[in-house]
mmCIF file of C-alpha atoms and ligand atoms in Angstrom:
data_model
loop_
_atom_site.group_PDB
_atom_site.id
_atom_site.type_symbol
_atom_site.label_atom_id
_atom_site.label_comp_id
_atom_site.label_asym_id
_atom_site.label_seq_id
_atom_site.Cartn_x
_atom_site.Cartn_y
_atom_site.Cartn_z
ATOM 1 C CA UNK A 27 0.000 0.000 0.000
ATOM 2 C CA UNK A 28 1.363 3.397 -0.998
ATOM 3 C CA UNK A 29 0.778 6.547 1.026
ATOM 4 C CA UNK A 30 0.995 9.568 -1.231
ATOM 5 C CA UNK A 31 0.718 13.210 -0.194
ATOM 6 C CA UNK A 32 1.845 14.864 -3.400
ATOM 7 C CA UNK A 33 -0.638 15.518 -6.206
ATOM 8 C CA UNK A 34 1.987 15.197 -8.948
ATOM 9 C CA UNK A 35 3.230 11.877 -7.567
ATOM 10 C CA UNK A 36 -0.292 10.487 -7.307
ATOM 11 C CA UNK A 37 -0.962 11.553 -10.899
ATOM 12 C CA UNK A 38 2.151 9.713 -12.090
ATOM 13 C CA UNK A 39 1.103 6.531 -10.260
ATOM 14 C CA UNK A 40 -2.442 6.660 -11.635
ATOM 15 C CA UNK A 41 -1.153 7.321 -15.182
ATOM 16 C CA UNK A 42 0.997 4.199 -15.025
ATOM 17 C CA UNK A 43 -1.882 2.087 -13.706
ATOM 18 C CA UNK A 44 -4.258 3.394 -16.375
ATOM 19 C CA UNK A 45 -1.712 2.713 -19.089
ATOM 20 C CA UNK A 46 -1.848 -0.906 -17.924
ATOM 21 C CA UNK A 47 -5.622 -0.814 -18.399
ATOM 22 C CA UNK A 48 -6.382 -0.922 -14.672
ATOM 23 C CA UNK A 49 -9.804 0.145 -13.432
ATOM 24 C CA UNK A 50 -9.555 2.597 -10.533
ATOM 25 C CA UNK A 51 -12.104 2.777 -7.692
ATOM 26 C CA UNK A 52 -12.066 5.803 -5.400
ATOM 27 C CA UNK A 53 -13.407 6.347 -1.878
ATOM 28 C CA UNK A 54 -13.122 9.955 -0.636
ATOM 29 C CA UNK A 55 -13.160 10.280 3.170
ATOM 30 C CA UNK A 56 -12.239 12.629 5.987
ATOM 31 C CA UNK A 57 -10.610 9.773 7.921
ATOM 32 C CA UNK A 58 -11.490 8.506 11.416
ATOM 33 C CA UNK A 59 -12.583 5.441 9.482
ATOM 34 C CA UNK A 60 -15.349 3.130 10.679
ATOM 35 C CA UNK A 61 -17.397 0.250 9.254
ATOM 36 C CA UNK A 62 -19.382 2.707 7.099
ATOM 37 C CA UNK A 63 -16.221 3.781 5.279
ATOM 38 C CA UNK A 64 -14.983 0.186 5.171
ATOM 39 C CA UNK A 65 -18.177 -0.943 3.434
ATOM 40 C CA UNK A 66 -17.417 1.517 0.601
ATOM 41 C CA UNK A 67 -13.802 0.363 0.464
ATOM 42 C CA UNK A 68 -14.862 -3.312 0.319
ATOM 43 C CA UNK A 69 -17.237 -2.619 -2.536
ATOM 44 C CA UNK A 70 -14.538 -0.654 -4.364
ATOM 45 C CA UNK A 71 -12.143 -3.569 -3.806
ATOM 46 C CA UNK A 72 -14.651 -5.983 -5.349
ATOM 47 C CA UNK A 73 -15.404 -3.824 -8.417
ATOM 48 C CA UNK A 74 -11.931 -2.533 -9.361
ATOM 49 C CA UNK A 75 -8.285 -3.439 -9.998
ATOM 50 C CA UNK A 76 -6.985 -0.547 -7.923
ATOM 51 C CA UNK A 77 -8.510 1.127 -4.848
ATOM 52 C CA UNK A 78 -7.608 4.682 -3.882
ATOM 53 C CA UNK A 79 -8.838 6.110 -0.551
ATOM 54 C CA UNK A 80 -8.364 9.803 0.150
ATOM 55 C CA UNK A 81 -8.102 11.066 3.714
ATOM 56 C CA UNK A 82 -8.497 14.827 3.901
ATOM 57 C CA UNK A 83 -10.407 16.907 6.435
ATOM 58 C CA UNK A 84 -11.490 19.584 3.988
ATOM 59 C CA UNK A 85 -11.467 23.023 5.640
ATOM 60 C CA UNK A 86 -13.645 24.680 2.976
ATOM 61 C CA UNK A 87 -16.707 22.589 3.853
ATOM 62 C CA UNK A 88 -16.699 23.658 7.517
ATOM 63 C CA UNK A 89 -18.392 26.917 8.506
ATOM 64 C CA UNK A 90 -17.000 29.352 11.069
ATOM 65 C CA UNK A 91 -17.533 27.906 14.554
ATOM 66 C CA UNK A 92 -18.025 24.375 13.218
ATOM 67 C CA UNK A 93 -15.895 21.404 14.296
ATOM 68 C CA UNK A 94 -13.010 21.576 11.769
ATOM 69 C CA UNK A 95 -10.280 21.904 14.395
ATOM 70 C CA UNK A 96 -11.612 19.190 16.708
ATOM 71 C CA UNK A 97 -12.750 16.767 13.973
ATOM 72 C CA UNK A 98 -11.315 13.334 14.942
ATOM 73 C CA UNK A 99 -8.014 12.532 13.216
ATOM 74 C CA UNK A 100 -6.176 9.221 13.605
ATOM 75 C CA UNK A 101 -3.993 8.523 10.601
ATOM 76 C CA UNK A 102 -2.139 5.542 12.094
ATOM 77 C CA UNK A 103 -5.366 3.682 12.783
ATOM 78 C CA UNK A 104 -6.815 4.640 9.371
ATOM 79 C CA UNK A 105 -3.652 3.417 7.672
ATOM 80 C CA UNK A 106 -3.866 0.025 9.435
ATOM 81 C CA UNK A 107 -7.558 -0.348 8.506
ATOM 82 C CA UNK A 108 -6.871 0.530 4.859
ATOM 83 C CA UNK A 109 -3.993 -1.936 4.722
ATOM 84 C CA UNK A 110 -6.198 -4.698 6.168
ATOM 85 C CA UNK A 111 -8.829 -3.993 3.483
ATOM 86 C CA UNK A 112 -6.318 -4.256 0.642
ATOM 87 C CA UNK A 113 -6.331 -0.577 -0.319
ATOM 88 C CA UNK A 114 -3.632 0.165 -2.933
ATOM 89 C CA UNK A 115 -3.123 3.882 -2.409
ATOM 90 C CA UNK A 116 -4.000 6.305 0.380
ATOM 91 C CA UNK A 117 -4.007 9.883 -0.862
ATOM 92 C CA UNK A 118 -3.225 11.973 2.221
ATOM 93 C CA UNK A 119 -2.568 15.563 1.160
ATOM 94 C CA UNK A 120 -1.918 18.574 3.383
ATOM 95 C CA UNK A 121 -4.161 21.621 3.276
ATOM 96 C CA UNK A 122 -1.356 23.523 1.493
ATOM 97 C CA UNK A 123 -1.142 20.825 -1.180
ATOM 98 C CA UNK A 124 -4.900 21.027 -1.836
ATOM 99 C CA UNK A 125 -5.291 24.796 -1.406
ATOM 100 C CA UNK A 126 -2.050 26.562 -2.337
ATOM 101 C CA UNK A 127 -2.449 30.296 -1.721
ATOM 102 C CA UNK A 128 -3.905 32.280 -3.363
ATOM 103 C CA UNK A 129 -6.762 29.831 -3.921
ATOM 104 C CA UNK A 130 -9.742 31.299 -5.796
ATOM 105 C CA UNK A 131 -11.892 28.748 -7.622
ATOM 106 C CA UNK A 132 -14.996 27.019 -6.230
ATOM 107 C CA UNK A 133 -17.807 24.878 -7.612
ATOM 108 C CA UNK A 134 -21.319 25.938 -6.692
ATOM 109 C CA UNK A 135 -24.481 23.898 -7.078
ATOM 110 C CA UNK A 136 -27.924 25.440 -7.508
ATOM 111 C CA UNK A 137 -31.242 24.462 -5.885
ATOM 112 C CA UNK A 138 -30.146 21.119 -4.436
ATOM 113 C CA UNK A 139 -28.457 22.904 -1.526
ATOM 114 C CA UNK A 140 -31.541 24.882 -0.521
ATOM 115 C CA UNK A 141 -32.914 22.319 1.926
ATOM 116 C CA UNK A 142 -31.712 19.916 4.611
ATOM 117 C CA UNK A 143 -28.043 20.421 5.570
ATOM 118 C CA UNK A 144 -27.595 23.068 2.867
ATOM 119 C CA UNK A 145 -29.892 25.387 4.772
ATOM 120 C CA UNK A 146 -28.283 24.925 8.191
ATOM 121 C CA UNK A 147 -24.717 24.913 6.864
ATOM 122 C CA UNK A 148 -24.393 27.768 4.340
ATOM 123 C CA UNK A 149 -21.447 27.210 2.007
ATOM 124 C CA UNK A 150 -21.019 23.585 3.090
ATOM 125 C CA UNK A 151 -21.867 22.043 -0.283
ATOM 126 C CA UNK A 152 -19.794 24.616 -2.138
ATOM 127 C CA UNK A 153 -16.833 23.300 -0.125
ATOM 128 C CA UNK A 154 -17.848 19.685 -0.729
ATOM 129 C CA UNK A 155 -18.338 20.115 -4.498
ATOM 130 C CA UNK A 156 -15.066 22.005 -4.830
ATOM 131 C CA UNK A 157 -12.981 19.431 -3.000
ATOM 132 C CA UNK A 158 -14.657 16.466 -4.697
ATOM 133 C CA UNK A 159 -14.173 18.072 -8.145
ATOM 134 C CA UNK A 160 -10.496 18.591 -7.298
ATOM 135 C CA UNK A 161 -10.161 15.005 -6.051
ATOM 136 C CA UNK A 162 -11.855 13.687 -9.206
ATOM 137 C CA UNK A 163 -9.381 15.662 -11.341
ATOM 138 C CA UNK A 164 -6.445 14.409 -9.299
ATOM 139 C CA UNK A 165 -7.422 10.727 -8.982
ATOM 140 C CA UNK A 166 -9.336 10.267 -12.311
ATOM 141 C CA UNK A 167 -11.233 7.264 -10.970
ATOM 142 C CA UNK A 168 -13.495 5.057 -13.074
ATOM 143 C CA UNK A 169 -15.942 4.625 -10.192
ATOM 144 C CA UNK A 170 -16.383 6.741 -7.050
ATOM 145 C CA UNK A 171 -18.157 5.441 -3.940
ATOM 146 C CA UNK A 172 -20.331 7.520 -1.609
ATOM 147 C CA UNK A 173 -22.618 6.649 1.314
ATOM 148 C CA UNK A 174 -26.369 7.173 1.563
ATOM 149 C CA UNK A 175 -25.580 8.403 5.082
ATOM 150 C CA UNK A 176 -24.851 11.814 3.504
ATOM 151 C CA UNK A 177 -27.699 11.581 1.044
ATOM 152 C CA UNK A 178 -27.809 15.253 0.062
ATOM 153 C CA UNK A 179 -24.081 15.142 -0.631
ATOM 154 C CA UNK A 180 -24.499 12.007 -2.778
ATOM 155 C CA UNK A 181 -27.335 13.534 -4.828
ATOM 156 C CA UNK A 182 -25.416 16.789 -5.268
ATOM 157 C CA UNK A 183 -22.254 14.979 -6.413
ATOM 158 C CA UNK A 184 -24.306 12.921 -8.858
ATOM 159 C CA UNK A 185 -25.635 16.155 -10.366
ATOM 160 C CA UNK A 186 -22.142 17.687 -10.437
ATOM 161 C CA UNK A 187 -20.733 14.634 -12.268
ATOM 162 C CA UNK A 188 -23.433 15.061 -14.901
ATOM 163 C CA UNK A 189 -23.249 18.867 -15.153
ATOM 164 C CA UNK A 190 -19.450 19.062 -15.329
ATOM 165 C CA UNK A 191 -19.046 15.977 -17.568
ATOM 166 C CA UNK A 192 -16.791 13.994 -15.257
ATOM 167 C CA UNK A 193 -16.225 10.592 -16.954
ATOM 168 C CA UNK A 194 -16.884 8.877 -13.626
ATOM 169 C CA UNK A 195 -19.520 6.371 -12.490
ATOM 170 C CA UNK A 196 -20.861 6.799 -9.021
ATOM 171 C CA UNK A 197 -22.165 4.217 -6.587
ATOM 172 C CA UNK A 198 -24.216 5.115 -3.529
ATOM 173 C CA UNK A 199 -23.924 2.517 -0.768
ATOM 174 C CA UNK A 200 -26.371 1.781 2.080
ATOM 175 C CA UNK A 201 -26.027 3.210 5.587
ATOM 176 C CA UNK A 202 -24.087 1.000 8.007
ATOM 177 C CA UNK A 203 -25.520 1.103 11.528
ATOM 178 C CA UNK A 204 -24.492 0.067 15.016
ATOM 179 C CA UNK A 205 -26.433 -2.904 16.453
ATOM 180 C CA UNK A 206 -28.883 -0.525 18.132
ATOM 181 C CA UNK A 207 -29.576 1.345 14.884
ATOM 182 C CA UNK A 208 -27.389 4.439 15.314
ATOM 183 C CA UNK A 209 -25.813 5.291 11.942
ATOM 184 C CA UNK A 210 -22.040 5.000 12.133
ATOM 185 C CA UNK A 211 -20.307 8.365 12.012
ATOM 186 C CA UNK A 212 -16.922 9.758 12.926
ATOM 187 C CA UNK A 213 -18.831 12.375 14.940
ATOM 188 C CA UNK A 214 -20.340 9.715 17.253
ATOM 189 C CA UNK A 215 -17.010 10.013 19.083
ATOM 190 C CA UNK A 216 -18.228 13.382 20.459
ATOM 191 C CA UNK A 217 -21.132 11.730 22.348
ATOM 192 C CA UNK A 218 -21.163 11.189 26.119
ATOM 193 C CA UNK A 219 -22.411 7.800 27.324
ATOM 194 C CA UNK A 220 -25.857 9.210 28.006
ATOM 195 C CA UNK A 221 -26.024 10.994 24.634
ATOM 196 C CA UNK A 222 -24.886 7.825 22.894
ATOM 197 C CA UNK A 223 -27.771 5.905 24.475
ATOM 198 C CA UNK A 224 -30.276 8.648 23.634
ATOM 199 C CA UNK A 225 -29.053 8.981 20.048
ATOM 200 C CA UNK A 226 -30.744 5.696 19.117
ATOM 201 C CA UNK A 227 -33.917 7.800 18.972
ATOM 202 C CA UNK A 228 -32.848 9.062 15.530
ATOM 203 C CA UNK A 229 -33.210 5.725 13.788
ATOM 204 C CA UNK A 230 -36.278 4.894 15.866
ATOM 205 C CA UNK A 231 -37.936 8.115 14.702
ATOM 206 C CA UNK A 232 -37.092 7.306 11.056
ATOM 207 C CA UNK A 233 -38.606 3.832 11.473
ATOM 208 C CA UNK A 234 -41.681 5.424 13.036
ATOM 209 C CA UNK A 235 -42.021 7.642 9.945
ATOM 210 C CA UNK A 236 -41.686 4.639 7.638
ATOM 211 C CA UNK A 237 -44.319 2.705 9.640
ATOM 212 C CA UNK A 238 -46.733 5.650 9.573
ATOM 213 C CA UNK A 239 -46.355 5.892 5.772
ATOM 214 C CA UNK A 240 -46.883 2.131 5.409
ATOM 215 C CA UNK A 241 -50.067 2.412 7.469
ATOM 216 C CA UNK A 242 -51.367 5.065 5.079
ATOM 217 C CA UNK A 243 -50.362 8.423 6.607
ATOM 218 C CA UNK A 244 -49.844 10.867 3.742
ATOM 219 C CA UNK A 245 -49.362 14.174 5.606
ATOM 220 C CA UNK A 246 -45.653 14.973 6.122
ATOM 221 C CA UNK A 247 -46.587 17.485 8.849
ATOM 222 C CA UNK A 248 -48.195 14.733 10.948
ATOM 223 C CA UNK A 249 -45.244 12.410 10.501
ATOM 224 C CA UNK A 250 -42.707 15.095 11.410
ATOM 225 C CA UNK A 251 -44.730 15.990 14.507
ATOM 226 C CA UNK A 252 -44.675 12.393 15.771
ATOM 227 C CA UNK A 253 -40.925 12.216 15.150
ATOM 228 C CA UNK A 254 -40.395 15.474 17.040
ATOM 229 C CA UNK A 255 -42.464 14.049 19.907
ATOM 230 C CA UNK A 256 -40.231 10.991 20.147
ATOM 231 C CA UNK A 257 -37.032 13.066 20.077
ATOM 232 C CA UNK A 258 -38.460 15.489 22.651
ATOM 233 C CA UNK A 259 -38.136 12.698 25.240
ATOM 234 C CA UNK A 260 -34.321 13.009 24.995
ATOM 235 C CA UNK A 261 -31.743 15.790 25.276
ATOM 236 C CA UNK A 262 -31.590 15.964 21.448
ATOM 237 C CA UNK A 263 -32.215 19.369 19.826
ATOM 238 C CA UNK A 264 -33.720 19.118 16.364
ATOM 239 C CA UNK A 265 -31.941 21.101 13.632
ATOM 240 C CA UNK A 266 -34.317 19.826 10.935
ATOM 241 C CA UNK A 267 -36.640 16.974 10.103
ATOM 242 C CA UNK A 268 -37.768 17.039 6.481
ATOM 243 C CA UNK A 269 -39.585 14.777 4.066
ATOM 244 C CA UNK A 270 -38.257 15.510 0.590
ATOM 245 C CA UNK A 271 -38.398 14.233 -2.966
ATOM 246 C CA UNK A 272 -35.390 11.987 -3.653
ATOM 247 C CA UNK A 273 -34.485 13.799 -6.872
ATOM 248 C CA UNK A 274 -35.207 17.477 -6.278
ATOM 249 C CA UNK A 275 -34.689 17.315 -2.485
ATOM 250 C CA UNK A 276 -37.640 19.705 -2.207
ATOM 251 C CA UNK A 277 -40.062 19.206 0.703
ATOM 252 C CA UNK A 278 -43.213 17.262 -0.179
ATOM 253 C CA UNK A 279 -46.613 18.701 0.715
ATOM 254 C CA UNK A 280 -48.589 15.485 0.487
ATOM 255 C CA UNK A 281 -47.321 11.970 -0.209
ATOM 256 C CA UNK A 282 -48.627 10.133 -3.268
ATOM 257 C CA UNK A 283 -48.486 6.443 -4.234
ATOM 258 C CA UNK A 284 -45.176 5.519 -5.927
ATOM 259 C CA UNK A 285 -43.398 8.630 -4.609
ATOM 260 C CA UNK A 286 -39.783 7.843 -3.684
ATOM 261 C CA UNK A 287 -39.064 10.061 -0.741
ATOM 262 C CA UNK A 288 -36.359 10.692 1.832
ATOM 263 C CA UNK A 289 -37.096 11.255 5.489
ATOM 264 C CA UNK A 290 -34.008 13.099 6.702
ATOM 265 C CA UNK A 291 -32.988 14.690 9.971
ATOM 266 C CA UNK A 292 -30.199 16.485 11.763
ATOM 267 C CA UNK A 293 -30.244 16.553 15.550
ATOM 268 C CA UNK A 294 -27.777 17.945 18.065
ATOM 269 C CA UNK A 295 -26.738 15.802 21.012
ATOM 270 C CA UNK A 296 -24.398 17.932 23.085
ATOM 271 C CA UNK A 297 -21.560 18.973 20.754
ATOM 272 C CA UNK A 298 -22.435 16.434 18.087
ATOM 273 C CA UNK A 299 -24.679 17.286 15.162
ATOM 274 C CA UNK A 300 -25.843 13.909 13.884
ATOM 275 C CA UNK A 301 -27.587 13.239 10.567
ATOM 276 C CA UNK A 302 -29.520 10.226 9.376
ATOM 277 C CA UNK A 303 -32.121 9.357 6.763
ATOM 278 C CA UNK A 304 -34.286 6.644 5.320
ATOM 279 C CA UNK A 305 -35.587 6.199 1.762
ATOM 280 C CA UNK A 306 -39.241 5.137 1.490
ATOM 281 C CA UNK A 307 -41.321 4.281 -1.550
ATOM 282 C CA UNK A 308 -44.910 5.239 -0.807
ATOM 283 C CA UNK A 309 -47.382 2.400 -1.389
HETATM 284 P P1 LIG B 415 -16.801 11.184 5.731
HETATM 285 O O1 LIG B 415 -15.465 10.665 6.114
HETATM 286 O O2 LIG B 415 -17.728 11.366 6.866
HETATM 287 O O3 LIG B 415 -16.729 12.374 4.803
HETATM 288 O O4 LIG B 415 -17.489 10.043 4.864
HETATM 289 C C1 LIG B 415 -16.860 9.493 3.721
HETATM 290 C C2 LIG B 415 -17.851 8.644 2.969
HETATM 291 O O5 LIG B 415 -18.309 7.589 3.808
HETATM 292 C C3 LIG B 415 -19.095 9.428 2.547
HETATM 293 O O6 LIG B 415 -19.471 9.059 1.230
HETATM 294 C C4 LIG B 415 -20.114 9.004 3.561
HETATM 295 O O7 LIG B 415 -21.448 9.091 3.099
HETATM 296 C C5 LIG B 415 -19.721 7.563 3.810
HETATM 297 N N1 LIG B 415 -20.243 7.134 5.112
HETATM 298 C C6 LIG B 415 -20.104 7.752 6.317
HETATM 299 N N2 LIG B 415 -20.773 7.083 7.290
HETATM 300 C C7 LIG B 415 -21.365 6.025 6.675
HETATM 301 C C8 LIG B 415 -22.210 4.966 7.131
HETATM 302 N N3 LIG B 415 -22.579 4.853 8.408
HETATM 303 N N4 LIG B 415 -22.637 4.053 6.229
HETATM 304 C C9 LIG B 415 -22.263 4.159 4.916
HETATM 305 N N5 LIG B 415 -21.471 5.122 4.429
HETATM 306 C C10 LIG B 415 -21.036 6.045 5.292
#
């Protein structure tokens, strides 16, 4: 396994591999790897000749006062996990390598960032699109792997790939959860024991929404109210709960048969802002 921090060196390596006709799979991450990341890596390993994992805590996707400086970082552990999964290359650039000063070019997406996390984190998806576009240009993968955990991010990147003509296929992989349902996240490390126990309410509230829809409830307002009620029994503070169309990410006024919708939420537990979602087909 090679660990490469230099963009020009990574490009040389990838050029050689591509000249040999190798298919390159790419998993972009911010490190602090867990089973969620590993599921993407395993799928990339299965589908491709070469697997590249990037580890980069991207400063441009964090707002002022957000957790950039305290975001968990553990390169040694990440390196061991990647090695055990048969990763070929870890791309591990510094901030200076990715954003040499003066840095002036960003990628902005329209409409799809108006709801969900885009509303509570202004500029977040501009940072995400910019860094992912840069990583795509640097790594030139055949297939890139993203998690449904960050569903708005996945849908936005899919649109960016299409709009900017990246010759890259994208795969969106299911959410990996702890045994008690909590979606795995590097930010779960911020939770106290009590918050960790309470945080199971997120998945429970999503399952409640799914059950209400299955039983015929068609009013998003009613569903969201029940979810809020469940979360109100904990120390969680709701940032948003929304029921949106899976393509436009716009909130739905009334559910219709065959609609494919996303129930998505962001809730604060102490210092941790946790997100989760579930995709439901209305029938
Ligand atoms: P991050 O390091 O948080 O930026 O995540 C890197 C990639 O892993 C993103 O595509 C995430 O959606 C994905 N990911 C994070 N957590 C999970 C999870 N619990 N299950 C599946 N994929 C995940």
